[in-house]
Short mmCIF file of C-alpha atoms and ligand atoms in Angstrom, two decimals:
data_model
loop_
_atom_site.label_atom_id
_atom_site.label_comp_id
_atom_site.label_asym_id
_atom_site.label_seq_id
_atom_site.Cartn_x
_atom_site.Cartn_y
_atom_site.Cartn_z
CA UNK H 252 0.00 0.00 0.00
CA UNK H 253 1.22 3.32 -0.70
CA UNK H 254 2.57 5.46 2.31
CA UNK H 255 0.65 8.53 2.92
CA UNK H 256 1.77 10.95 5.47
CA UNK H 257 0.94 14.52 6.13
CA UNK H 258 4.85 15.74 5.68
CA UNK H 259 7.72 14.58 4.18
CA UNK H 260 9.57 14.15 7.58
CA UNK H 261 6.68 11.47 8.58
CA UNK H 262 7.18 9.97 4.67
CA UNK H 263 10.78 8.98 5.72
CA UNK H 264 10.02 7.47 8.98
CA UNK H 265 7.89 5.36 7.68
CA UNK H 266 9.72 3.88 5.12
CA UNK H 267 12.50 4.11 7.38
CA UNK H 268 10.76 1.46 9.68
CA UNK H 269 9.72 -0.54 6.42
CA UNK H 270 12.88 -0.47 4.54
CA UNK H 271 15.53 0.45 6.61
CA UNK H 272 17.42 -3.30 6.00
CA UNK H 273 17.45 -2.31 2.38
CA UNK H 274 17.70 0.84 1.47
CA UNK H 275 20.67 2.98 3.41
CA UNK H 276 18.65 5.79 5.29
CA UNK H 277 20.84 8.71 3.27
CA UNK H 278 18.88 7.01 -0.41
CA UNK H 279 15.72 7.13 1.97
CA UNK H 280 15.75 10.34 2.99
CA UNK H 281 16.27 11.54 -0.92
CA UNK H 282 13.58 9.27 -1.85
CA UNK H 283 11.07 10.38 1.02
CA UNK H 284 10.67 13.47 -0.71
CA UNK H 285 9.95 11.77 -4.42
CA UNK H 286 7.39 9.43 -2.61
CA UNK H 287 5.73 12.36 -0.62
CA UNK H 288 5.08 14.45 -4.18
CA UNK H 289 4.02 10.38 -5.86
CA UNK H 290 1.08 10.49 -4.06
CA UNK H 291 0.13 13.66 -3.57
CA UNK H 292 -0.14 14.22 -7.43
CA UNK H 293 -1.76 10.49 -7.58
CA UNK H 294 -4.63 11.73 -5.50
CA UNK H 295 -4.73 14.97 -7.41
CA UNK H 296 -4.74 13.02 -10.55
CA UNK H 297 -7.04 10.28 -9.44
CA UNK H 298 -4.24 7.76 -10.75
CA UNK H 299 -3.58 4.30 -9.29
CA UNK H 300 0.10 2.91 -9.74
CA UNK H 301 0.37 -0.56 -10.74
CA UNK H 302 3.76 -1.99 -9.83
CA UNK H 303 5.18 -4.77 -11.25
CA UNK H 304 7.44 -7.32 -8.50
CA UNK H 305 10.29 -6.29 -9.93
CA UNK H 306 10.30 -2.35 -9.41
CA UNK H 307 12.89 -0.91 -6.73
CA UNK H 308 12.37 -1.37 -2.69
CA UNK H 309 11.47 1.90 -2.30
CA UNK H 310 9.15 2.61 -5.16
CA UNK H 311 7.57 -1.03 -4.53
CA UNK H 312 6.62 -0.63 -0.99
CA UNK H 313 5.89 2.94 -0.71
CA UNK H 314 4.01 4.35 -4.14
CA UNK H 315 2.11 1.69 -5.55
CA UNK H 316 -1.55 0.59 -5.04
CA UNK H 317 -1.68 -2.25 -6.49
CA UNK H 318 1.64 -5.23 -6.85
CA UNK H 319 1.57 -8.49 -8.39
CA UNK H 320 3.22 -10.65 -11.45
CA UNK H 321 1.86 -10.04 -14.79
CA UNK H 322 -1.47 -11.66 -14.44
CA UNK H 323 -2.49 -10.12 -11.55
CA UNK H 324 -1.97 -6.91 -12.88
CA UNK H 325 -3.37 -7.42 -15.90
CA UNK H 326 -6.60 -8.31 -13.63
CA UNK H 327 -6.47 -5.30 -12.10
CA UNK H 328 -6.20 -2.92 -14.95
CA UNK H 329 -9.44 -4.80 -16.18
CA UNK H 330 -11.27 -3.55 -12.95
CA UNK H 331 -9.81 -0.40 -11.82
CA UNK H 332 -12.23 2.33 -12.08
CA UNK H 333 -9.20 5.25 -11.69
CA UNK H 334 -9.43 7.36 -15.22
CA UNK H 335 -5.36 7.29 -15.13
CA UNK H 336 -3.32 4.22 -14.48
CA UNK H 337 0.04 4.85 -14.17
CA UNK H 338 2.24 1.51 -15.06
CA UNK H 339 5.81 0.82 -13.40
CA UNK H 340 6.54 -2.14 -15.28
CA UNK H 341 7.89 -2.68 -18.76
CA UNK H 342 6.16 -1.34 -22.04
CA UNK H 343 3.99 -5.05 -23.07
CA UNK H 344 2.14 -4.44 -19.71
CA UNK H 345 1.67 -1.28 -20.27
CA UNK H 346 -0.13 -2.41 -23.45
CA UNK H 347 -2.26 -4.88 -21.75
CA UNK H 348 -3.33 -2.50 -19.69
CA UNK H 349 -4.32 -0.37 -22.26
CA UNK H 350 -6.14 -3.10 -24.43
CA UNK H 351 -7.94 -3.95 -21.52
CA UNK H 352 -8.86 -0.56 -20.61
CA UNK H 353 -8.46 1.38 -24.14
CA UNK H 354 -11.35 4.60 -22.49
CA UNK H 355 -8.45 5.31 -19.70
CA UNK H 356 -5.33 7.29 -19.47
CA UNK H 357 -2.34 4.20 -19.27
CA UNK H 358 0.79 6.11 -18.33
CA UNK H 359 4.03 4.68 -18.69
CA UNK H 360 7.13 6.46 -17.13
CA UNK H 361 9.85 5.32 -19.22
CA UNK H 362 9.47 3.80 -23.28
CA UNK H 363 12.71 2.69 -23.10
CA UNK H 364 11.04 0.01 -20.69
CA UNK H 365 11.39 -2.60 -22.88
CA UNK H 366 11.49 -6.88 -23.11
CA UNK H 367 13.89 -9.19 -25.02
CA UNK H 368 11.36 -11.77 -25.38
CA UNK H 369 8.52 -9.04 -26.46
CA UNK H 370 11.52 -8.05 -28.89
CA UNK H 371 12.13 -11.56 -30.29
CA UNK H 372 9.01 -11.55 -32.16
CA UNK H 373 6.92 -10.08 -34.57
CA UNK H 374 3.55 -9.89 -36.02
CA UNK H 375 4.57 -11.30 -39.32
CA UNK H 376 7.05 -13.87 -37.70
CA UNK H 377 3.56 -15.62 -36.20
CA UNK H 378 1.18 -15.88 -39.20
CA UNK H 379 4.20 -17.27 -40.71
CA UNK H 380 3.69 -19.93 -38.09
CA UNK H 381 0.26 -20.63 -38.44
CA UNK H 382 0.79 -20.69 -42.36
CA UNK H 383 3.60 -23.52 -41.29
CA UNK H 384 1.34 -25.23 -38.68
CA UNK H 385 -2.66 -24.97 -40.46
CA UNK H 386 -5.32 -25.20 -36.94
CA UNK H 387 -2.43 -24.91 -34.53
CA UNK H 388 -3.76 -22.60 -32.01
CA UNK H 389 -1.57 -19.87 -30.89
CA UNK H 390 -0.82 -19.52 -26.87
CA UNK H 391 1.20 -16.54 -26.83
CA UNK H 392 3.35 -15.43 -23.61
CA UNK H 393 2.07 -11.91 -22.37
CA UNK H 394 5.72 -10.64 -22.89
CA UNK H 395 4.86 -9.61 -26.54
CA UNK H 396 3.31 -6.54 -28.24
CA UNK H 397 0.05 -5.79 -29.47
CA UNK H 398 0.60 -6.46 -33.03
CA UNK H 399 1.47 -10.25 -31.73
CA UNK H 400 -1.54 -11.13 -29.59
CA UNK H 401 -3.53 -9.87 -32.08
CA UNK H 402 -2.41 -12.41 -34.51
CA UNK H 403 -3.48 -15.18 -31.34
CA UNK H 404 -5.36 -17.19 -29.94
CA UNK H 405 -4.95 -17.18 -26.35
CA UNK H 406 -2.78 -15.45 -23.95
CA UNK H 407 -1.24 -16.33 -20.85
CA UNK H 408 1.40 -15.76 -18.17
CA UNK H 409 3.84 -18.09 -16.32
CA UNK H 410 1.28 -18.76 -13.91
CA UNK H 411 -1.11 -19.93 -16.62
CA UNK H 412 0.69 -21.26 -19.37
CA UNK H 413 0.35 -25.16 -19.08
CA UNK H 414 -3.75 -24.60 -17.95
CA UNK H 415 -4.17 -22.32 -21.30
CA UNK H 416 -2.58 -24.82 -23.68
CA UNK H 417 -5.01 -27.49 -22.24
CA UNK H 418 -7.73 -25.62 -22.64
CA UNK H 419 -6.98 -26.08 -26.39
CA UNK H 420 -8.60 -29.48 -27.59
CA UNK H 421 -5.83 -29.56 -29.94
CA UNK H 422 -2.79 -32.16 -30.76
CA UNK H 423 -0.48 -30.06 -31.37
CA UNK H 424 -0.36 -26.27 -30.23
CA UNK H 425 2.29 -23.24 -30.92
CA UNK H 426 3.62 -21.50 -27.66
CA UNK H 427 5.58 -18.16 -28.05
CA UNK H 428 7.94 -16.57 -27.45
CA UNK H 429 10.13 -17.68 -24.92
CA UNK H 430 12.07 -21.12 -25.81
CA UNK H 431 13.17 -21.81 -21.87
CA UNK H 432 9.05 -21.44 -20.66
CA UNK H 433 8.61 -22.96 -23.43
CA UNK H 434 10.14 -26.17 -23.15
CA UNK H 435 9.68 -26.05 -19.19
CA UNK H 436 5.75 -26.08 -19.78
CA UNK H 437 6.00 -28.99 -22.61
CA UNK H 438 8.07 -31.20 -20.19
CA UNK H 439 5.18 -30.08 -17.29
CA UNK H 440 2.51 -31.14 -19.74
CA UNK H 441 4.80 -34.22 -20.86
CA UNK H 442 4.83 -32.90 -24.29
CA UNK H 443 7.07 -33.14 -27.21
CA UNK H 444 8.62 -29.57 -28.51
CA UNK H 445 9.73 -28.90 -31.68
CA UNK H 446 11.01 -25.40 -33.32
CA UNK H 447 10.73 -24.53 -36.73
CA UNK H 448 13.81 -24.31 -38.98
CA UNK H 449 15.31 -21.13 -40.76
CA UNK H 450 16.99 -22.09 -44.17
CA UNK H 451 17.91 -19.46 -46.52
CA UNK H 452 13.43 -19.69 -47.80
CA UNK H 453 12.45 -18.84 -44.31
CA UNK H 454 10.76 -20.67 -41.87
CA UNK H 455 10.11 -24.57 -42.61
CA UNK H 456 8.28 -27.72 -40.33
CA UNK H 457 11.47 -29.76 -38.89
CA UNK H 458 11.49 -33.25 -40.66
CA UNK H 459 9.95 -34.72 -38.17
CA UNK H 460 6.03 -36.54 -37.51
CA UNK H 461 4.53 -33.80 -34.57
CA UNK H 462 1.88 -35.57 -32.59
CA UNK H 463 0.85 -34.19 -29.41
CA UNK H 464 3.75 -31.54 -29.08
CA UNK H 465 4.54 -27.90 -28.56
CA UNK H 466 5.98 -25.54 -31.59
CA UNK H 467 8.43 -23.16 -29.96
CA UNK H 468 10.08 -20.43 -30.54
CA UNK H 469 13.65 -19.61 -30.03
CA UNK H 470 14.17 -16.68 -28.15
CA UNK H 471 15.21 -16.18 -24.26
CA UNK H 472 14.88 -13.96 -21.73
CA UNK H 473 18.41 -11.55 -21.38
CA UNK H 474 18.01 -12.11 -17.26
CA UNK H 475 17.05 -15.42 -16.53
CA UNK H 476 19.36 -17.01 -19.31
CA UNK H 477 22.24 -16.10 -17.16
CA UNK H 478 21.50 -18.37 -14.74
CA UNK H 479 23.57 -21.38 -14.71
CA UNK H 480 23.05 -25.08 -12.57
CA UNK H 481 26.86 -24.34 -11.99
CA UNK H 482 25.54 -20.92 -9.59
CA UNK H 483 22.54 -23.18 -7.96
CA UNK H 484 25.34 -25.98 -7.30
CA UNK H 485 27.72 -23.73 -5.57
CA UNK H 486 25.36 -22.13 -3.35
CA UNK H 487 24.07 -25.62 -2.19
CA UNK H 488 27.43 -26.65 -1.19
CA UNK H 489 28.15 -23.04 0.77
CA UNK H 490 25.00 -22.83 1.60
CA UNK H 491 23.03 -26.34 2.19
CA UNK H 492 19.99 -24.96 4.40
CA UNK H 493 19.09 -22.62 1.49
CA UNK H 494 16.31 -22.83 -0.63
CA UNK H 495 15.96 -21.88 -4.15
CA UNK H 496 13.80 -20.56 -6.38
CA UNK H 497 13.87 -20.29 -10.00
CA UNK H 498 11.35 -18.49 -12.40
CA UNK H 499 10.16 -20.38 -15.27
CA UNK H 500 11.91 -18.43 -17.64
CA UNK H 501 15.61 -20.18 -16.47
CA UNK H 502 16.55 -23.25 -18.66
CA UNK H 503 14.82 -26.49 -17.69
CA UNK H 504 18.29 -27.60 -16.07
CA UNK H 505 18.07 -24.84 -13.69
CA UNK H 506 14.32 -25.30 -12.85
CA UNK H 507 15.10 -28.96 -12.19
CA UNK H 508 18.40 -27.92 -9.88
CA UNK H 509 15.94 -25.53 -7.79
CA UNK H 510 13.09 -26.45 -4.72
CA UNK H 511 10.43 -24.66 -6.55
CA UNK H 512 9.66 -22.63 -9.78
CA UNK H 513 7.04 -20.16 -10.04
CA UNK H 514 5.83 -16.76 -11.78
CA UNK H 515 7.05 -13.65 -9.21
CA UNK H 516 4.10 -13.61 -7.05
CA UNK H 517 4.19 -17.55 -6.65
CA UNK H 518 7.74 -17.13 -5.84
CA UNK H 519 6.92 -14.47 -3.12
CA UNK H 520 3.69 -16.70 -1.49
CA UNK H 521 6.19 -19.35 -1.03
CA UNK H 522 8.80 -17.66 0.83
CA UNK H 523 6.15 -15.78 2.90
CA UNK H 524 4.57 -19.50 4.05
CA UNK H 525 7.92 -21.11 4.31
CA UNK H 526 9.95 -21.69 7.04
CA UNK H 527 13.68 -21.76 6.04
CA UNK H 528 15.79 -19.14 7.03
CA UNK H 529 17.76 -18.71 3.34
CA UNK H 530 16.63 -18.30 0.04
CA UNK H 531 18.24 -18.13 -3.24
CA UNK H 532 15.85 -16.58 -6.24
CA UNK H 533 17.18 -16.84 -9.40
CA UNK H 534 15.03 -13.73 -11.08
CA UNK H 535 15.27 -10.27 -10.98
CA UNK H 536 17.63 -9.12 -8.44
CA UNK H 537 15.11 -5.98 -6.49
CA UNK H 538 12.60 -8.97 -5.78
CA UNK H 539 15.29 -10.20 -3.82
CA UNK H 540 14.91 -6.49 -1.53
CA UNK H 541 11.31 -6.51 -1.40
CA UNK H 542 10.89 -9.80 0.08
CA UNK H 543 13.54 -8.97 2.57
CA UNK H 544 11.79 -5.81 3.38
CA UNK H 545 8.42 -7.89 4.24
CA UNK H 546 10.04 -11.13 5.32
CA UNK H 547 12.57 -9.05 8.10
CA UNK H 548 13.55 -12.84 9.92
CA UNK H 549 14.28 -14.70 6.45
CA UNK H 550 17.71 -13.64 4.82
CA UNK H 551 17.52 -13.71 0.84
CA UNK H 552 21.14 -14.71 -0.15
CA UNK H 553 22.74 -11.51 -1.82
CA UNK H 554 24.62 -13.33 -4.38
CA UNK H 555 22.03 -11.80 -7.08
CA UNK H 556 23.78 -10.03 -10.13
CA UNK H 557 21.39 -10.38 -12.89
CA UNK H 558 19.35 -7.08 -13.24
CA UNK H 559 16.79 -6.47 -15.58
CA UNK H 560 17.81 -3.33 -17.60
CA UNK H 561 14.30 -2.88 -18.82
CA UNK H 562 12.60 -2.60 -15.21
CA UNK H 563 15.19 -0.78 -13.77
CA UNK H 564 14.29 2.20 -16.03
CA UNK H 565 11.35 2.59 -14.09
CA UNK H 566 12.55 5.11 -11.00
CA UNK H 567 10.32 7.10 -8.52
CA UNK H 568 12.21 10.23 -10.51
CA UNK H 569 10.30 8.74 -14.03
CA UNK H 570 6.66 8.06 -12.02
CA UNK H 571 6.95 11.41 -10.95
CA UNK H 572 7.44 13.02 -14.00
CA UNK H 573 4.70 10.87 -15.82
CA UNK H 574 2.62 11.56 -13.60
CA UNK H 575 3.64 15.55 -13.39
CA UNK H 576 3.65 15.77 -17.09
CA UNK H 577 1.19 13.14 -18.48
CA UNK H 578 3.70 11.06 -20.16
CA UNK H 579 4.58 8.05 -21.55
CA UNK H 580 0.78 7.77 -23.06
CA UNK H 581 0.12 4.45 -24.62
CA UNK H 582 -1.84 3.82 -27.19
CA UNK H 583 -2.73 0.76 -29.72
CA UNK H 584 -4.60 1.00 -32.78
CA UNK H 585 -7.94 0.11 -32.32
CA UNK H 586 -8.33 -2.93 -34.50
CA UNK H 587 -4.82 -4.47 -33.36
CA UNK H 588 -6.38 -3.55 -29.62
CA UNK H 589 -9.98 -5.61 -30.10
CA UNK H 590 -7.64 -8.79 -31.55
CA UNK H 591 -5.19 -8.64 -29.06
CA UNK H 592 -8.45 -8.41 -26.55
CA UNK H 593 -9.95 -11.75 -27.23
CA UNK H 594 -6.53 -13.29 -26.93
CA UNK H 595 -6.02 -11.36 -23.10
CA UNK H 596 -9.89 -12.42 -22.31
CA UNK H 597 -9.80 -15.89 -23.09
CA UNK H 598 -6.34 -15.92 -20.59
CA UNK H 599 -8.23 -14.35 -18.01
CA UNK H 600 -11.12 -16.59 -18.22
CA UNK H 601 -8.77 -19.30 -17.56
CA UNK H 602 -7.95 -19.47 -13.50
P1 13P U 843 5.72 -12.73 -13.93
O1 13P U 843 4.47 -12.90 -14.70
O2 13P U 843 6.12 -13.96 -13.18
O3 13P U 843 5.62 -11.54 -13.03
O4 13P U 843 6.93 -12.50 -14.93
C1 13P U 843 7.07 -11.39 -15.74
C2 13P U 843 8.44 -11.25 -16.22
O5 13P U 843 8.72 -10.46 -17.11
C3 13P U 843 9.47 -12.09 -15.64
O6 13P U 843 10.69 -11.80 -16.18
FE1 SF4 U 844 11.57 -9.21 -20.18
FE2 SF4 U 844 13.30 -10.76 -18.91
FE3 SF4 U 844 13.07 -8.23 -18.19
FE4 SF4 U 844 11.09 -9.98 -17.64
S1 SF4 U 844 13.19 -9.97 -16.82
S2 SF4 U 844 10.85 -7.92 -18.50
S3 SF4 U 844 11.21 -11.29 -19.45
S4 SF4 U 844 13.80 -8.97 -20.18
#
């Protein structure tokens, strides 16, 4: 919830008492006054912040209304009733928000907020697909832009993606973009995966008979690629009461190395109702910062160097000045919008 004090001086204290283990109290005290002016223009504006898990200790615990992983926001941008949403995550959640909510004002505070899986893929790259693989339905990870859910079928996140591919009554069913969720869904579902092949033509089927599988696509996320079994290995022997957690985005070796693999907010549940005194997440390194911040008797290990440069453009000095000066507005074309709709609703109706 967002902190809302009469005064700056009563701002810092109370994120001093949150976040003190954290952030050093001289960052605090400079970020007191950014948080103060947050959400005094957010009740002037009648905006609600949406932050993603990954956004900064101090701009996750003390300006935002609403937290979660990628499907729960997208839930809540479906129901908020504020005229302005202001979105500290990257740029495709932006978007969702925005197709989900195309009458409001979706703010985003940086455009260079971007994805490398969202980047890996385009419109034309997935009717290519479907041309390759006739009836194949397309589940498409909500990392992606507008332009590519509208050419889908269904959405879904990390939390949904083996329960939206069997909703599909189909044998064999195209998942994009990201080859590591990918292939950690298929062996989940017990699945087959193949990728298509590009020869000098374009894309081609492999040479292969596909029954029952998963077409892929070859493209990773820049954070969780880095992750190696090697780092999960070493910190077992160090450290053998720790527990680790992987997102779903790491390889398949390092989801089978770790205790548990989840989206961000499953990830966060488990540490909350667990009892260990170490953890180990192999995801984006501020997650790390905000579970310690909430979780002040369980020590996350700080052995986290992967950053994602994309989330970390989102700063309390950006959501102040988008919400000061009305910027990033995002906006999709109306047709691409109402396709990429359907393919966000039907992933919502699925629990
Ligand atoms: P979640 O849906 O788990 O929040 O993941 C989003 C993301 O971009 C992870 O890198
Ligand atoms: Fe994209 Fe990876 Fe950053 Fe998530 S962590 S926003 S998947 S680049």
């Amino acid at each position: 919830m967002p902190i809302v004090e009469k005064s700056v001086e009563a701002t810092y204290e109370k994120m001093r008492t949150m976040l003190i283990n954290v952030v050093p109290s001289v960052e605090l005290r400079y970020k007191s006054e950014l948080v103060f002016e947050i959400n005094r223009l957010k009740a002037e504006r009648q905006a609600v912040i949406l932050g993603h898990n990954y956004m900064e200790p101090a701009l996750y615990h003390s300006v935002t209304d609403y937290v979660g992983d990628s499907l729960e926001l997208s839930r809540v941008a479906a129901r908020t009733d504020a005229p302005t949403i202001v979105f500290c995550g990257v740029r495709f959640m932006a978007e969702t928000a925005k197709i989900l909510s195309p009458q409001k004002n979706v703010l985003l505070p940086s455009l260079d907020a971007g994805c490398s899986l969202a980047a890996g893929i385009t419109a034309e790259d997935v009717r290519q697909l479907k041309a390759l693989f006739p009836g194949a339905p397309v589940v498409t990870y909500v990392n992606t832009y507008a332009d590519v859910k509208a050419e889908s079928d269904a959405c879904c996140t990390s939390s949904n993606a083996a329960e939206v591919i069997k909703s599909f009554d189909t044998k064999v069913v195209i998942f994009l973009p990201d080859e590591y969720l990918a292939r950690n869904v298929a062996r989940q579902l017990d699945r087959p995966i193949f990728f298509p092949v590009r020869g000098s033509e374009g894309l081609r089927a492999p040479d292969v008979e596909i029954r029952d599988a998963i077409i892929g696509w070859r493209v990773k996320c820049e954070v969780h690629e880095k992750y190696t079994v090697d780092d999960v290995q070493r910190v077992r022997r160090q450290f053998p009461d720790t527990v680790v957690l992987a997102h779903p985005e790491c390889s398949p070796a390092v989801v089978a190395s770790s205790d548990y693999s989840g989206s961000t907010s499953a990830m966060i549940r488990y540490v909350r109702e667990s009892e260990a005194p170490h953890y180990l997440l192999l995801t984006e390194c501020s997650m790390g910062d905000n579970i310690a911040a909430e979780n002040p008797k369980k020590e996350m290990l700080r052995l986290c160097s992967v950053r994602c440069p994309h989330m970390n453009e989102i700063t309390l000095e950006q959501t102040l000045a988008s919400l000061r000066d009305n910027r990033h507005s995002i906006e999709v074309a109306p047709d691409v919008g109402q396709r990429a709709r359907r393919a966000i609703e039907r992933m919502l109706e699925v629990q």
